[in-house]
Coordinates of C-alpha atoms in Angstrom, one line a residue:
X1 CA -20.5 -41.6 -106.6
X2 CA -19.3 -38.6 -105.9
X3 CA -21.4 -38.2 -102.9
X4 CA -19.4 -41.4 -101.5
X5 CA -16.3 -40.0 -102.1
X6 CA -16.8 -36.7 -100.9
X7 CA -18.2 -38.4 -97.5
X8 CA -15.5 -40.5 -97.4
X9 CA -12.7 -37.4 -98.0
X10 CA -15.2 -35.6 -95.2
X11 CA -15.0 -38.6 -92.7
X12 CA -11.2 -38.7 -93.4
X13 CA -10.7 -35.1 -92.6
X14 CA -13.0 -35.5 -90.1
X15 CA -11.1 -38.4 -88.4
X16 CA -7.6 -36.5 -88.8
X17 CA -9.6 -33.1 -87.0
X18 CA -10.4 -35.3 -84.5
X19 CA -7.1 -37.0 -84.3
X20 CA -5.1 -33.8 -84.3
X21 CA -7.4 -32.3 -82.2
X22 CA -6.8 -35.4 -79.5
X23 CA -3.0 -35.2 -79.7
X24 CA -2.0 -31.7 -80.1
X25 CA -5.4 -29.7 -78.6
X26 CA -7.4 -32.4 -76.4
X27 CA -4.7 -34.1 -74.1
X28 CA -2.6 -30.5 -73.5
X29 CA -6.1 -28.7 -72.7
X30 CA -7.0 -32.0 -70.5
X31 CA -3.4 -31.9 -68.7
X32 CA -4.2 -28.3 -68.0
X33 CA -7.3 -28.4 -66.7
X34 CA -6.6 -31.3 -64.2
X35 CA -3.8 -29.3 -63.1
X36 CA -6.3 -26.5 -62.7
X37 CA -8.7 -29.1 -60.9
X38 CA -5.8 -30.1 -58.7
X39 CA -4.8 -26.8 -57.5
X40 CA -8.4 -25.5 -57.0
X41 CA -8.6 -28.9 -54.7
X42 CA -5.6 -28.4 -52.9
X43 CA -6.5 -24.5 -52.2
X44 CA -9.6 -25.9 -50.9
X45 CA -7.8 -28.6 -48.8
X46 CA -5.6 -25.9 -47.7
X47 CA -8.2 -23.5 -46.3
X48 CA -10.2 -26.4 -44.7
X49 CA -6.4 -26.8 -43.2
X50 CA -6.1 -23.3 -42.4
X51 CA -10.3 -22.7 -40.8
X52 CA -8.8 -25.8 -38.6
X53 CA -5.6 -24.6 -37.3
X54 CA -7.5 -21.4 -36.7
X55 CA -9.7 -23.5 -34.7
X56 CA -7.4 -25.1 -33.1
X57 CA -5.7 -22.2 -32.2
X58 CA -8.8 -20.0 -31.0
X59 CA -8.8 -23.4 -28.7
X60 CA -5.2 -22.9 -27.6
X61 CA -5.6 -19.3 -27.4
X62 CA -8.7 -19.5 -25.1
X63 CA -7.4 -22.2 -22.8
X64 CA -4.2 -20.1 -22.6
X65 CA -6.1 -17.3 -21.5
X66 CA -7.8 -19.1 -19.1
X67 CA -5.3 -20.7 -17.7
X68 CA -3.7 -17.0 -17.1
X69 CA -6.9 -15.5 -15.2
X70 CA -6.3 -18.5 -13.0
X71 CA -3.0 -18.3 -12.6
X72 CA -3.4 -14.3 -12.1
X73 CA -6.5 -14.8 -10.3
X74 CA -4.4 -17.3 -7.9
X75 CA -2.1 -15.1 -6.9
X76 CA -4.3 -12.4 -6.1
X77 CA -5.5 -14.7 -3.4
X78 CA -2.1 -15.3 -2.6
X79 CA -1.3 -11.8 -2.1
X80 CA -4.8 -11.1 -0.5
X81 CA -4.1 -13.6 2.1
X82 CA -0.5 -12.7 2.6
X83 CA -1.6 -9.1 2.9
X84 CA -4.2 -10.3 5.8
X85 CA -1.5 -12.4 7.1
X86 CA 0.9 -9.1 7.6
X87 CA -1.9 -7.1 9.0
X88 CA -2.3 -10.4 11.5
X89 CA 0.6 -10.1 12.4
X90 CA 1.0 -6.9 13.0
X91 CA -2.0 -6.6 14.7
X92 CA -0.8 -9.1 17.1
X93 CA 2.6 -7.5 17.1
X94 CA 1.2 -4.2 18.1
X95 CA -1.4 -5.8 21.1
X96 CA 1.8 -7.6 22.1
X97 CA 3.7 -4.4 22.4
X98 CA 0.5 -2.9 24.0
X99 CA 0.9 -5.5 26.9
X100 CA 4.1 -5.2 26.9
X101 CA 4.2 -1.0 27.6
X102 CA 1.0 -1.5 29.6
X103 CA 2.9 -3.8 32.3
X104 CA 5.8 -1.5 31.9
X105 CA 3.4 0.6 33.1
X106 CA 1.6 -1.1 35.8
X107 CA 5.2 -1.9 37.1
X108 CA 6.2 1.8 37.2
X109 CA 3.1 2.9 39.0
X110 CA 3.7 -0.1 41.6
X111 CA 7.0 1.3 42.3
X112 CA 6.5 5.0 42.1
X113 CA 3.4 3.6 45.1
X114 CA 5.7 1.6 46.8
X115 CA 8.5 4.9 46.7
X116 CA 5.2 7.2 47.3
X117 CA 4.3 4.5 50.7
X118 CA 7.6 4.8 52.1
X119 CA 8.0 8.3 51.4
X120 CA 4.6 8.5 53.7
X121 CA 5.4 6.1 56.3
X122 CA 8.2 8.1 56.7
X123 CA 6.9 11.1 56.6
X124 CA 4.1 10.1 59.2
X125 CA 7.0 8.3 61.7
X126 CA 8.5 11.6 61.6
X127 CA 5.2 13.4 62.4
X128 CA 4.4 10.8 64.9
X129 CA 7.5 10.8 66.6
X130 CA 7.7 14.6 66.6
X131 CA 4.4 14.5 68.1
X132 CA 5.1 11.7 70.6
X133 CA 8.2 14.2 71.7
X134 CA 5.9 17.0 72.1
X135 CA 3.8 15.0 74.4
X136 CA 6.3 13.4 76.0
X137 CA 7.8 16.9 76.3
X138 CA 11.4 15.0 76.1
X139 CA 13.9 14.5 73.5
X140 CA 13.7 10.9 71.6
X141 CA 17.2 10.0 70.6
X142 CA 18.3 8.8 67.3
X143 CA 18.4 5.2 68.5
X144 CA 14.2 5.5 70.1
X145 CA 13.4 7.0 67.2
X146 CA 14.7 4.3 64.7
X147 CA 13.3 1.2 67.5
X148 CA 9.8 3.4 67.3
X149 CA 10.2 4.3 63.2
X150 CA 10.8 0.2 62.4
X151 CA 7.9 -0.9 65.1
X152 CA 5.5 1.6 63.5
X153 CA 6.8 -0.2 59.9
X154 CA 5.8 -3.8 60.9
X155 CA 3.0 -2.3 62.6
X156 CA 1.6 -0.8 59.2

């Protein structure tokens, strides 16, 4: 009998162990370890978060950037062609101007010709009248001379 009694006294401390172990030990060390489990999940859920918004940003980040060399590269052309539009401009500005000075020009000469002309036909009345008096050996008065000088102008 006494290898009933002492199985019995073993299986009752046995059953109290395991009792004491399930209330004190088993449910604390359980509690603790699915609040280990839950944080390791949630730091894992948090950097599959994280790798996504870093993604997503990357994304952002990238469009962003391309949207700037666009926008940048845009208003180089801008500039480019608003550059080539001055020089257009000016270009036809300056050719303008060119005409402009060369008919200035053109007009002087055709009057400083036209002065030079009369200045001639003048010049060669006078010589023609003074050798017209030589041949004629006579005087030509004022009032001949002016009759002969605006004859010899329509003539020419």
């Amino acid at each position: 009998m006494n290898i009933n009694i002492t199985l019995v006294a073993q299986i009752l401390a046995f059953a109290v162990l395991v009792w004491l172990v399930s209330k004190y030990l088993w449910t604390p060390l359980s509690a603790l370890m699915e609040a280990r489990r839950q944080k390791i999940a949630d730091g894992l859920s948090a950097s599959e978060r994280g790798k996504h918004e870093l993604k997503l940003a990357q994304e952002r980040s990238a469009e962003l950037l391309r949207e700037t060399k666009e926008k940048a590269n845009d208003i180089i052309a801008q500039a480019n062609a608003r550059s080539n539009q001055i020089l257009e401009d000016a270009r036809v500005n300056a050719k303008a101007e060119a005409e402009r000075i060369v008919a200035q020009a053109s007009a002087e000469i055709d009057r400083e010709v036209n002065r030079a002309k009369d200045a001639l036909r003048s010049q060669v009345s006078a010589i023609a009248v003074v050798g017209a008096e030589r041949i004629l050996k006579r005087e030509v008065t004022n009032k001949d001379h002016e009759a002969a000088l605006a004859d010899l102008i329509a003539h020419i």
